[in-house]
Coordinates of C-alpha atoms in Angstrom, one line a residue:
X1 CA 9.6 -42.7 6.2
X2 CA 9.1 -40.4 3.7
X3 CA 8.7 -42.7 0.5
X4 CA 12.6 -42.7 -2.1
X5 CA 12.4 -41.9 -5.6
X6 CA 12.9 -45.1 -8.0
X7 CA 15.8 -46.4 -8.8
X8 CA 15.6 -49.5 -10.3
X9 CA 12.7 -50.0 -13.5
X10 CA 10.8 -52.0 -10.6
X11 CA 10.1 -49.8 -8.0
X12 CA 9.1 -47.6 -11.2
X13 CA 6.2 -49.8 -12.0
X14 CA 5.7 -50.3 -8.1
X15 CA 4.6 -46.0 -8.7
X16 CA 2.1 -46.8 -11.3
X17 CA 5.1 -45.6 -14.4
X18 CA 5.6 -46.2 -17.7
X19 CA 8.2 -43.7 -18.3
X20 CA 9.6 -40.8 -16.2
X21 CA 10.5 -37.2 -17.4
X22 CA 13.7 -37.2 -15.9
X23 CA 16.6 -40.1 -15.1
X24 CA 18.9 -38.1 -13.2
X25 CA 22.6 -39.4 -12.8
X26 CA 25.0 -39.5 -9.6
X27 CA 28.1 -40.7 -9.4
X28 CA 27.1 -41.0 -5.4
X29 CA 25.3 -43.6 -3.3
X30 CA 21.6 -42.7 -3.9
X31 CA 21.3 -40.4 -0.2
X32 CA 17.8 -38.6 0.2
X33 CA 19.5 -36.5 2.9
X34 CA 18.9 -32.2 2.4
X35 CA 23.4 -32.1 2.3
X36 CA 23.2 -34.2 -1.1
X37 CA 23.1 -32.4 -4.4
X38 CA 21.2 -35.1 -6.0
X39 CA 17.8 -35.4 -3.1
X40 CA 17.6 -31.4 -3.5
X41 CA 17.2 -31.3 -7.2
X42 CA 15.2 -34.7 -7.8
X43 CA 12.9 -33.6 -4.6
X44 CA 12.3 -29.9 -6.6
X45 CA 12.3 -31.3 -9.6
X46 CA 9.2 -34.1 -8.1
X47 CA 7.5 -31.1 -6.1
X48 CA 7.2 -29.7 -9.6
X49 CA 5.2 -32.4 -10.8
X50 CA 7.6 -33.8 -12.3
X51 CA 8.5 -38.1 -12.8
X52 CA 12.2 -38.9 -11.5
X53 CA 13.9 -41.7 -11.4
X54 CA 18.0 -41.9 -9.5
X55 CA 20.4 -43.7 -11.6
X56 CA 22.7 -43.9 -9.2
X57 CA 26.4 -45.1 -9.9
X58 CA 25.7 -46.8 -13.0
X59 CA 28.3 -49.9 -14.8
X60 CA 29.5 -47.0 -17.4
X61 CA 30.8 -50.3 -19.5
X62 CA 27.8 -51.0 -21.0
X63 CA 24.4 -48.7 -21.5
X64 CA 21.9 -51.4 -19.6
X65 CA 21.6 -49.8 -16.7
X66 CA 21.1 -46.5 -19.0
X67 CA 18.2 -47.6 -20.7
X68 CA 16.2 -49.7 -17.8
X69 CA 14.1 -46.7 -17.0
X70 CA 13.1 -46.5 -20.8
X71 CA 14.3 -43.0 -22.7
X72 CA 12.9 -40.5 -20.5
X73 CA 10.2 -37.7 -21.3
X74 CA 12.4 -34.5 -21.5
X75 CA 16.1 -35.5 -20.4
X76 CA 19.1 -37.0 -18.7
X77 CA 20.9 -35.4 -15.7
X78 CA 24.1 -35.7 -14.7
X79 CA 26.2 -34.9 -12.0
X80 CA 29.4 -36.6 -10.5
X81 CA 28.1 -36.8 -7.3
X82 CA 28.9 -34.6 -4.0
X83 CA 32.1 -33.9 -5.0
X84 CA 34.3 -33.6 -8.1
X85 CA 35.0 -37.6 -9.3
X86 CA 38.8 -36.8 -9.7
X87 CA 39.2 -35.9 -5.5
X88 CA 37.1 -38.9 -4.6
X89 CA 39.5 -41.2 -5.9
X90 CA 43.1 -39.8 -5.9
X91 CA 44.7 -38.1 -2.8
X92 CA 47.3 -35.6 -3.3
X93 CA 50.4 -36.8 -4.7
X94 CA 47.9 -39.1 -6.9
X95 CA 47.7 -42.2 -5.8
X96 CA 44.5 -44.6 -4.9
X97 CA 42.2 -43.2 -2.1
X98 CA 41.6 -46.6 -0.1
X99 CA 38.0 -45.6 0.8
X100 CA 34.8 -43.7 -1.1
X101 CA 32.4 -42.6 1.6
X102 CA 29.4 -41.6 -0.7
X103 CA 29.9 -44.8 -1.9
X104 CA 28.0 -48.1 0.1
X105 CA 30.0 -50.0 2.7
X106 CA 32.9 -47.4 1.6
X107 CA 34.4 -49.3 -1.6
X108 CA 36.3 -47.7 -4.7
X109 CA 36.1 -48.2 -7.7
X110 CA 32.2 -47.9 -8.3
X111 CA 32.7 -44.3 -10.5
X112 CA 34.7 -43.6 -13.2
X113 CA 37.5 -41.0 -13.7
X114 CA 35.6 -37.8 -15.4
X115 CA 32.0 -38.9 -13.8
X116 CA 30.9 -36.9 -16.1
X117 CA 32.2 -36.9 -19.0
X118 CA 31.7 -40.4 -19.0
X119 CA 27.9 -40.5 -18.2
X120 CA 27.7 -37.8 -20.0
X121 CA 28.9 -39.6 -23.1
X122 CA 27.2 -43.0 -22.2
X123 CA 23.4 -41.0 -22.3
X124 CA 23.7 -39.9 -25.2
X125 CA 24.9 -43.9 -26.6
X126 CA 22.0 -45.2 -25.1
X127 CA 19.1 -42.4 -26.2
X128 CA 21.6 -39.8 -28.7
X129 CA 18.3 -37.5 -29.1
X130 CA 17.8 -37.0 -25.6
X131 CA 18.8 -33.6 -23.8
X132 CA 21.7 -34.4 -21.2
X133 CA 22.5 -31.6 -18.7
X134 CA 25.0 -31.4 -15.9
X135 CA 25.2 -29.6 -12.4
X136 CA 27.0 -30.3 -9.8
X137 CA 30.5 -29.4 -8.5
X138 CA 32.4 -31.2 -11.2
X139 CA 30.5 -29.7 -14.1
X140 CA 30.4 -25.8 -12.6
X141 CA 33.3 -25.9 -12.0
X142 CA 35.0 -27.5 -14.9
X143 CA 32.9 -25.0 -17.2
X144 CA 35.5 -22.9 -18.4
X145 CA 39.1 -25.0 -20.1
X146 CA 40.8 -25.2 -16.9
X147 CA 43.9 -26.9 -15.5
X148 CA 43.6 -30.3 -14.8
X149 CA 45.8 -31.9 -12.2
X150 CA 45.9 -35.4 -12.5
X151 CA 46.7 -34.9 -16.1
X152 CA 49.4 -31.6 -15.7
X153 CA 47.1 -30.0 -18.6
X154 CA 45.0 -27.8 -19.4
X155 CA 41.9 -29.6 -20.3
X156 CA 38.7 -27.6 -22.7
X157 CA 35.4 -26.6 -20.9
X158 CA 33.4 -30.1 -19.7
X159 CA 30.4 -29.0 -22.1
X160 CA 32.7 -29.6 -25.2
X161 CA 34.4 -32.8 -23.5
X162 CA 31.3 -34.4 -22.8
X163 CA 29.4 -33.0 -25.4
X164 CA 26.2 -31.8 -23.1
X165 CA 23.7 -29.9 -24.2
X166 CA 23.7 -27.5 -20.9
X167 CA 25.6 -27.0 -17.9
X168 CA 23.9 -26.1 -14.9
X169 CA 26.8 -24.1 -12.8
X170 CA 26.3 -23.1 -8.7
X171 CA 22.9 -24.5 -6.9
X172 CA 20.5 -25.2 -9.1
X173 CA 17.6 -24.9 -7.9
X174 CA 16.0 -22.3 -9.9
X175 CA 17.8 -22.8 -13.6
X176 CA 16.2 -26.6 -13.2
X177 CA 12.5 -25.4 -12.3
X178 CA 12.9 -23.2 -15.6
X179 CA 14.8 -25.9 -17.7
X180 CA 12.0 -28.5 -16.2
X181 CA 9.1 -26.0 -17.1
X182 CA 10.4 -24.6 -21.2
X183 CA 11.5 -28.9 -22.0
X184 CA 7.9 -29.5 -20.7
X185 CA 6.2 -27.1 -23.0
X186 CA 8.6 -28.4 -25.5
X187 CA 11.1 -26.1 -26.6
X188 CA 14.8 -27.4 -26.7
X189 CA 18.1 -26.8 -25.1
X190 CA 19.0 -24.9 -28.5
X191 CA 16.8 -22.0 -27.0
X192 CA 17.0 -22.0 -23.8
X193 CA 20.6 -19.9 -24.2
X194 CA 18.7 -17.0 -21.5
X195 CA 18.8 -18.7 -18.6
X196 CA 20.9 -17.7 -15.5
X197 CA 23.2 -20.0 -13.8
X198 CA 23.5 -21.7 -17.1
X199 CA 26.4 -22.6 -19.8
X200 CA 25.9 -23.6 -22.6
X201 CA 28.4 -24.2 -26.2
X202 CA 27.3 -23.0 -29.9
X203 CA 29.6 -22.1 -32.8
X204 CA 31.0 -19.4 -33.0
X205 CA 29.3 -17.6 -35.9
X206 CA 26.2 -18.1 -33.2
X207 CA 28.5 -16.2 -29.8
X208 CA 26.3 -13.1 -28.4
X209 CA 27.6 -10.1 -28.5
X210 CA 26.7 -9.5 -25.0
X211 CA 28.8 -9.4 -22.1
X212 CA 33.0 -10.1 -22.2
X213 CA 35.3 -12.5 -24.1
X214 CA 38.6 -13.8 -21.7
X215 CA 41.1 -16.6 -23.5
X216 CA 40.7 -19.0 -25.7
X217 CA 40.8 -22.8 -25.3
X218 CA 43.8 -22.7 -27.5
X219 CA 45.3 -19.3 -25.9
X220 CA 45.1 -20.5 -22.0
X221 CA 47.2 -23.8 -23.4
X222 CA 50.0 -22.3 -24.9
X223 CA 50.6 -19.1 -22.5
X224 CA 50.3 -19.3 -19.0
X225 CA 49.8 -15.5 -19.2
X226 CA 47.0 -16.1 -21.7
X227 CA 45.4 -18.3 -18.4
X228 CA 45.8 -16.4 -15.8
X229 CA 44.3 -13.6 -17.1
X230 CA 41.3 -16.1 -18.2
X231 CA 41.6 -17.5 -14.3
X232 CA 41.2 -13.7 -12.8
X233 CA 37.9 -12.4 -15.5
X234 CA 36.8 -15.5 -14.8
X235 CA 36.9 -15.3 -10.9
X236 CA 35.2 -10.8 -11.5
X237 CA 32.2 -12.1 -12.6
X238 CA 31.1 -14.8 -10.9
X239 CA 28.7 -11.6 -9.1
X240 CA 24.5 -12.3 -9.9
X241 CA 24.2 -8.5 -9.5
X242 CA 27.5 -7.1 -11.5
X243 CA 28.8 -9.7 -13.4
X244 CA 28.8 -10.1 -16.9
X245 CA 28.2 -13.2 -19.9
X246 CA 32.0 -14.6 -20.3
X247 CA 32.5 -16.4 -23.3
X248 CA 35.6 -18.1 -24.1
X249 CA 36.9 -19.9 -27.8
X250 CA 37.2 -22.9 -28.2
X251 CA 38.2 -24.3 -31.7
X252 CA 35.2 -23.3 -33.7
X253 CA 32.6 -23.4 -31.2
X254 CA 31.8 -20.7 -28.1
X255 CA 31.2 -22.0 -24.3
X256 CA 29.1 -18.8 -22.9
X257 CA 28.4 -18.6 -18.8
X258 CA 25.8 -16.6 -19.1
X259 CA 25.3 -14.0 -16.2
X260 CA 25.1 -15.9 -12.4
X261 CA 21.1 -17.0 -11.0
X262 CA 20.1 -14.6 -8.3
X263 CA 21.0 -16.9 -5.2
X264 CA 17.8 -18.2 -3.8
X265 CA 15.1 -15.6 -1.0
X266 CA 14.7 -16.9 2.7
X267 CA 11.3 -18.0 1.4
X268 CA 13.2 -20.2 -1.2
X269 CA 15.7 -21.7 0.9
X270 CA 12.8 -22.7 3.5
X271 CA 11.0 -24.5 1.1
X272 CA 13.9 -26.8 -0.4
X273 CA 14.7 -27.6 3.4
X274 CA 11.1 -27.8 3.8
X275 CA 10.7 -31.0 1.4
X276 CA 10.3 -34.5 2.3
X277 CA 13.9 -35.8 2.6
X278 CA 13.6 -39.8 3.7
X279 CA 16.9 -38.1 5.4
X280 CA 18.9 -41.3 5.4
X281 CA 20.4 -43.8 2.9
X282 CA 18.1 -45.8 0.4
X283 CA 17.7 -49.1 2.4
X284 CA 19.1 -51.4 -0.1
X285 CA 22.7 -50.2 0.8
X286 CA 22.1 -51.0 4.5
X287 CA 23.3 -55.0 3.5
X288 CA 26.0 -53.3 2.0
X289 CA 27.3 -52.0 5.0
X290 CA 25.6 -48.2 4.8
X291 CA 26.8 -45.0 3.1
X292 CA 29.4 -43.6 5.4
X293 CA 29.4 -39.7 4.0
X294 CA 26.1 -39.8 5.8
X295 CA 27.2 -40.5 9.3
X296 CA 28.9 -36.6 9.8
X297 CA 25.3 -34.8 8.3
X298 CA 22.7 -37.1 9.1
X299 CA 21.9 -34.4 12.5
X300 CA 23.4 -31.2 10.6
X301 CA 20.9 -28.0 9.4
X302 CA 22.5 -26.1 7.1
X303 CA 21.2 -22.6 6.5
X304 CA 23.0 -20.4 5.3
X305 CA 24.6 -20.8 1.1
X306 CA 27.7 -18.6 0.1
X307 CA 30.8 -17.0 1.6
X308 CA 32.9 -13.5 1.6
X309 CA 35.6 -15.2 2.7
X310 CA 36.2 -16.2 -0.7
X311 CA 39.6 -18.1 -0.1
X312 CA 42.0 -18.1 -3.0
X313 CA 42.8 -22.0 -2.7
X314 CA 38.3 -23.3 -2.3
X315 CA 35.9 -23.5 -4.9
X316 CA 32.8 -22.1 -3.3
X317 CA 32.5 -18.5 -4.7
X318 CA 33.2 -19.7 -8.1
X319 CA 30.4 -22.4 -7.4
X320 CA 27.9 -20.6 -4.4
X321 CA 28.9 -17.3 -4.8
X322 CA 30.2 -14.7 -2.7
X323 CA 26.6 -13.4 -1.5
X324 CA 25.5 -14.9 1.5
X325 CA 21.5 -15.8 1.6
X326 CA 20.1 -17.9 4.9
X327 CA 16.9 -19.6 5.7
X328 CA 14.3 -18.5 8.3
X329 CA 15.0 -18.8 12.1
X330 CA 11.1 -20.9 11.8
X331 CA 12.4 -22.9 9.5
X332 CA 15.9 -24.3 10.7
X333 CA 13.7 -24.8 14.3
X334 CA 11.5 -26.7 12.5
X335 CA 13.7 -28.8 10.9
X336 CA 15.3 -29.5 14.7
X337 CA 12.2 -30.4 15.6
X338 CA 12.4 -32.9 12.9
X339 CA 15.9 -34.0 13.5
X340 CA 14.1 -34.7 17.6
X341 CA 11.3 -37.3 16.7
X342 CA 14.0 -39.5 14.5
X343 CA 14.6 -42.8 16.2
X344 CA 18.3 -42.9 15.9
X345 CA 18.5 -39.4 17.5
X346 CA 20.7 -39.2 20.0
X347 CA 19.6 -35.0 21.4
X348 CA 22.9 -34.1 19.6
X349 CA 22.9 -31.9 16.7
X350 CA 26.3 -32.4 15.1
X351 CA 26.2 -28.5 13.2
X352 CA 24.0 -25.2 12.5
X353 CA 26.3 -24.7 9.8
X354 CA 27.2 -23.8 5.9
X355 CA 30.3 -23.0 3.7
X356 CA 31.3 -20.5 6.9
X357 CA 28.8 -21.1 10.1
X358 CA 28.9 -17.6 11.2
X359 CA 27.0 -15.4 8.4
X360 CA 24.3 -14.7 8.6
X361 CA 24.0 -11.7 6.4
X362 CA 25.5 -9.8 3.2
X363 CA 29.2 -8.3 3.8
X364 CA 27.8 -4.8 3.7
X365 CA 24.7 -3.0 2.8
X366 CA 26.2 -1.8 -0.3
X367 CA 26.9 -5.3 -2.4
X368 CA 22.7 -5.5 -1.8
X369 CA 22.8 -3.1 -4.4
X370 CA 26.1 -2.7 -6.4
X371 CA 27.1 -7.0 -6.0
X372 CA 30.3 -7.4 -4.1
X373 CA 33.5 -5.5 -4.8
X374 CA 35.7 -6.7 -8.4
X375 CA 38.9 -8.0 -7.2
X376 CA 38.8 -7.4 -3.6
X377 CA 37.9 -9.7 -0.3
X378 CA 35.5 -8.4 2.8
X379 CA 38.3 -10.0 5.5
X380 CA 42.1 -10.1 3.9
X381 CA 44.4 -9.4 4.0
X382 CA 42.1 -6.8 6.7
X383 CA 38.7 -6.6 7.1
X384 CA 37.3 -4.0 4.9
X385 CA 35.7 -0.8 6.8
X386 CA 32.3 -1.1 4.9
X387 CA 32.2 -4.8 7.2
X388 CA 29.3 -5.5 9.3
X389 CA 29.6 -7.8 11.9
X390 CA 26.8 -8.7 14.2
X391 CA 26.4 -12.5 15.3
X392 CA 22.8 -11.7 16.7
X393 CA 20.3 -13.5 14.8
X394 CA 22.6 -16.3 14.5
X395 CA 22.9 -17.0 18.2
X396 CA 18.9 -16.0 19.1
X397 CA 18.7 -19.4 16.5
X398 CA 21.0 -21.2 18.5
X399 CA 19.5 -20.7 22.1
X400 CA 16.8 -21.7 21.0
X401 CA 17.5 -24.3 19.6
X402 CA 19.1 -25.3 21.9
X403 CA 15.9 -24.9 24.3
X404 CA 14.1 -27.8 22.4
X405 CA 13.1 -30.5 24.6
X406 CA 15.5 -33.3 23.4
X407 CA 17.8 -31.6 22.5
X408 CA 21.0 -32.5 25.0
X409 CA 23.6 -30.6 22.5
X410 CA 24.0 -28.0 20.0
X411 CA 27.8 -28.2 18.3
X412 CA 29.5 -25.7 15.5
X413 CA 31.2 -28.1 13.2
X414 CA 31.6 -26.3 10.1
X415 CA 33.7 -23.5 9.8
X416 CA 34.1 -19.9 12.1
X417 CA 35.5 -17.3 10.9
X418 CA 37.3 -16.1 13.8
X419 CA 38.2 -12.8 11.9
X420 CA 34.1 -11.9 11.0
X421 CA 34.1 -13.0 14.9
X422 CA 36.1 -10.6 16.4
X423 CA 35.1 -7.6 14.7
X424 CA 32.0 -8.3 16.2
X425 CA 31.3 -5.8 18.6
X426 CA 29.5 -7.6 20.9
X427 CA 31.5 -10.6 22.8
X428 CA 28.1 -12.8 23.3
X429 CA 28.4 -15.2 20.8
X430 CA 31.6 -16.0 21.2
X431 CA 31.3 -16.6 24.9
X432 CA 28.2 -18.8 24.3
X433 CA 30.1 -20.8 21.4
X434 CA 32.3 -21.3 23.9
X435 CA 30.1 -22.5 26.3
X436 CA 27.6 -24.7 24.1
X437 CA 28.8 -25.0 20.8
X438 CA 32.5 -27.4 21.2
X439 CA 32.2 -30.8 21.5
X440 CA 36.3 -30.8 23.4
X441 CA 37.5 -28.6 20.2
X442 CA 37.3 -25.9 17.9
X443 CA 38.8 -26.7 14.2
X444 CA 39.6 -22.8 12.8
X445 CA 42.0 -22.4 9.7
X446 CA 44.7 -20.2 9.8
X447 CA 46.5 -22.5 7.6
X448 CA 49.5 -20.7 7.6
X449 CA 52.0 -17.8 9.9
X450 CA 53.9 -16.5 7.3
X451 CA 52.4 -12.9 5.7
X452 CA 53.7 -13.5 1.9
X453 CA 52.1 -16.3 2.1
X454 CA 48.6 -15.8 3.7
X455 CA 48.3 -13.2 1.3
X456 CA 48.3 -15.6 -1.7
X457 CA 45.5 -17.6 -0.2
X458 CA 43.6 -15.1 0.6
X459 CA 43.6 -14.9 4.2
X460 CA 44.2 -12.7 7.5
X461 CA 47.1 -12.5 9.1
X462 CA 48.5 -14.8 11.7
X463 CA 47.6 -12.0 14.5
X464 CA 44.0 -12.4 14.2
X465 CA 44.8 -15.8 15.2
X466 CA 46.8 -15.1 17.9
X467 CA 43.7 -12.9 19.2
X468 CA 41.4 -15.5 18.5
X469 CA 42.7 -17.7 20.2
X470 CA 44.0 -15.7 23.5
X471 CA 40.4 -15.2 24.0
X472 CA 38.8 -18.4 22.8
X473 CA 41.5 -19.9 25.5
X474 CA 40.5 -16.8 28.1
X475 CA 36.6 -17.5 27.7
X476 CA 37.0 -21.3 27.8
X477 CA 38.8 -20.8 31.8
X478 CA 36.4 -18.6 32.6
X479 CA 33.7 -21.4 32.5
X480 CA 35.9 -23.8 33.7
X481 CA 36.3 -26.3 30.7
X482 CA 38.7 -28.0 29.0
X483 CA 38.7 -27.5 25.5
X484 CA 40.8 -27.3 22.9
X485 CA 41.8 -25.5 19.3
X486 CA 42.7 -27.9 16.3
X487 CA 44.0 -25.0 12.9
X488 CA 43.9 -26.7 9.7
X489 CA 47.4 -25.9 8.4
X490 CA 48.4 -26.1 4.4
X491 CA 51.4 -26.7 3.1
X492 CA 53.1 -26.4 -0.6
X493 CA 50.9 -23.6 -0.9
X494 CA 51.9 -20.9 -4.2
X495 CA 53.8 -18.2 -2.3
X496 CA 55.3 -20.6 0.4
X497 CA 58.9 -20.9 0.1
X498 CA 61.0 -23.9 2.6
X499 CA 61.4 -20.2 4.0
X500 CA 58.2 -20.0 4.9
X501 CA 57.8 -23.6 6.2
X502 CA 60.0 -23.6 8.2
X503 CA 58.8 -19.9 9.6
X504 CA 55.8 -22.1 10.7
X505 CA 57.7 -25.0 11.7
X506 CA 58.6 -22.2 14.1
X507 CA 55.2 -21.0 14.9
X508 CA 53.5 -24.1 16.0
X509 CA 56.5 -25.1 18.5
X510 CA 56.5 -21.5 19.9
X511 CA 53.1 -21.8 20.6
X512 CA 52.7 -26.0 21.7
X513 CA 50.8 -26.5 18.7
X514 CA 51.1 -30.1 17.9
X515 CA 49.0 -30.6 14.2
X516 CA 48.0 -34.3 13.7
X517 CA 47.2 -33.4 10.5
X518 CA 48.3 -31.7 7.9
X519 CA 46.6 -30.7 4.4
X520 CA 49.2 -30.4 0.8
X521 CA 48.0 -27.7 -1.6
X522 CA 45.8 -29.8 -3.2
X523 CA 45.2 -27.9 -7.0
X524 CA 41.5 -28.3 -8.0
X525 CA 39.6 -26.6 -11.0
X526 CA 38.7 -23.0 -10.6
X527 CA 40.4 -21.6 -8.1
X528 CA 43.0 -18.9 -8.0
X529 CA 44.8 -21.1 -6.2
X530 CA 45.3 -23.5 -9.3
X531 CA 45.8 -21.0 -11.3
X532 CA 48.8 -19.5 -9.5
X533 CA 50.4 -23.4 -9.2
X534 CA 49.7 -23.8 -13.0
X535 CA 50.9 -20.4 -14.2
X536 CA 53.5 -19.1 -11.5
X537 CA 51.3 -15.8 -11.6
X538 CA 49.3 -14.6 -9.5
X539 CA 46.2 -13.6 -11.4
X540 CA 45.9 -10.3 -9.6
X541 CA 49.2 -8.4 -10.0
X542 CA 50.7 -11.2 -13.1
X543 CA 53.7 -10.8 -10.1
X544 CA 55.5 -13.9 -10.7
X545 CA 54.3 -16.4 -7.2
X546 CA 56.6 -18.6 -6.2
X547 CA 55.6 -22.7 -7.0
X548 CA 56.5 -26.0 -5.7
X549 CA 56.0 -29.0 -7.9
X550 CA 58.1 -31.4 -7.0
X551 CA 56.5 -34.3 -4.9
X552 CA 59.9 -34.3 -2.6
X553 CA 59.9 -30.6 -2.1
X554 CA 56.4 -30.5 -1.2
X555 CA 56.9 -33.8 1.4
X556 CA 59.9 -31.4 3.0
X557 CA 57.0 -28.6 3.6
X558 CA 54.6 -30.8 5.2
X559 CA 57.5 -32.8 7.5
X560 CA 58.2 -29.6 9.0
X561 CA 55.2 -29.6 10.3
X562 CA 55.0 -32.3 12.3
X563 CA 58.2 -32.1 13.0
X564 CA 58.1 -33.1 16.4
X565 CA 57.8 -36.9 14.3
X566 CA 60.5 -39.3 14.5
X567 CA 59.9 -40.7 11.5
X568 CA 60.3 -36.9 9.4
X569 CA 63.2 -36.1 11.1
X570 CA 65.4 -36.8 8.4
X571 CA 63.2 -34.6 6.4
X572 CA 62.9 -32.0 8.3
X573 CA 66.7 -32.2 8.9
X574 CA 67.0 -31.8 5.1
X575 CA 64.6 -29.2 4.6
X576 CA 66.1 -26.9 7.1
X577 CA 69.6 -26.9 5.9
X578 CA 68.0 -26.1 2.2
X579 CA 66.5 -23.3 4.1
X580 CA 70.4 -22.6 5.4
X581 CA 69.0 -23.4 8.9
X582 CA 71.3 -25.2 10.6
X583 CA 70.8 -23.2 14.1
X584 CA 67.7 -25.4 13.9
X585 CA 69.5 -28.3 13.7
X586 CA 70.5 -29.7 17.3
X587 CA 69.4 -30.6 21.0
X588 CA 69.3 -27.1 22.1
X589 CA 65.4 -26.4 23.0
X590 CA 65.5 -23.8 20.0
X591 CA 66.3 -26.5 18.1
X592 CA 63.4 -28.2 15.3
X593 CA 65.3 -31.5 14.9
X594 CA 68.1 -33.5 16.1
X595 CA 71.7 -34.0 14.0
X596 CA 70.5 -37.1 11.7
X597 CA 73.9 -37.5 9.8
X598 CA 77.2 -35.3 9.8
X599 CA 76.7 -32.0 7.9
X600 CA 77.3 -32.1 4.0
X601 CA 78.5 -29.2 2.3
X602 CA 76.0 -27.7 -0.2
X603 CA 73.6 -31.3 1.5
X604 CA 75.5 -33.4 -1.7
X605 CA 76.4 -37.0 -0.7
X606 CA 80.0 -37.1 -0.8
X607 CA 82.4 -37.8 -3.7
X608 CA 83.0 -41.8 -3.8
X609 CA 87.1 -41.8 -3.7
X610 CA 89.1 -43.5 -7.0
X611 CA 91.1 -47.0 -6.4

């Protein structure tokens, strides 16, 4: 097994180190697997000759854990972990979660709310003169003033809130390498304002002349129209080819986001994934029950980054970018061979995927020179005429990996864009997907059936899903397999009225779909959908968008999607009355629910008679 990086002073001394160059602070348990950002960044730094210690889930009530390695020679590096700490802690109903997949034993309470800000302030308290560089999803998505669902308020940039010296957004390998090299040469972070893929805060008098300025923190906090304008600017400039510097004033400070760092090339990605990961959690967690978050990815392989699908409710485009880059076939096959030698490998590779599993190339040739189109989507509401759909290379990789000695099955569990798949004139991949790479059920994400709602989601219309479903079951029947489709569905997304929710319930009934789980829209930072939820405006048209924020109405929409569950009957009846669809309440085959109570005019409770 490859050696883990030190997680405490004892392990540091066992390596013969008197000090470390970097202390990497994370809200997750230490898992040295390339599906974890902490593992990638620390291994990249190690490969470049730097000494790195990992401070995992420190006690944030004092500085004791933060000083155990001594003063880091170059910097503290801070991340909340694989996901936003608030999402890790709270459900969409703002209730505390009962478990944490990235903590030993799945226990909760091992990281603070708003972990990046808390850790940064503790690191600054421990060693005020040591630079603190923040990164990861929580930092990346909060780099501008943003709507915070949990406090129902607009909060300032996490750079300003935390007091960090630099912020790395996106996938940060090359940013980290450049920062580390320049720190090692003696340069101060205050002069590192030219690194792509980073953001910094300066006195407004030092604002750079280049780029574009979006509405200030004060303006977006006081005006929802200004917030919507800022959201569009921030989304539109996230392109490494045509994107501009973005500036946003926060009082006397100016937050400056540099242009995005170009995505890693194929050779760079191959190098990153060839580093000596232990592919396991730190052994000290074994007695605590291990780290549940590794179970799903232990025998999975990431082959791509970026997503030109860019759904409005998804933060991937804002974080990783829309430009798709991939590893070479040789690199992927080499990793698969390593997996077959793992003592716990049972012959099943759980995934060869990424943000979207079946993207192996940019959506068209033009974007290689001009970048992705501003304000447009490659697949929605209909596929662009310039789209080039080709699964041939991905299929070659799957064929080679599944033919390796010791490999029984190769599954695809990360998302498939079925609308992209349908554009491929060659159905070889579709047929082999059905025959070889589905583990009983394939999960896809139509999300809704209403065209109006799907347009606000940035998703294709339901006809694409219907066509995909027909062909999926046709090919499944041809190979005599019993396999299913599991559609991901979302309730209460901006634009979804009660009538739209009823329309979706009827679609599910007609198609004999009974979803076991339904996702209520979760307004997380960094998405267009969250901007719509907060402002009630579509940032691209400035037209008003219906948004339900009432918890009871959300519950009604969610219940409609599981209308068949007897526990939901009272809610379903109420929802149908609100939508003026009393025709769907009764005992006929067309009805969604049986009558639960006597009809009430306008859905009001009966008045009490005066005695």
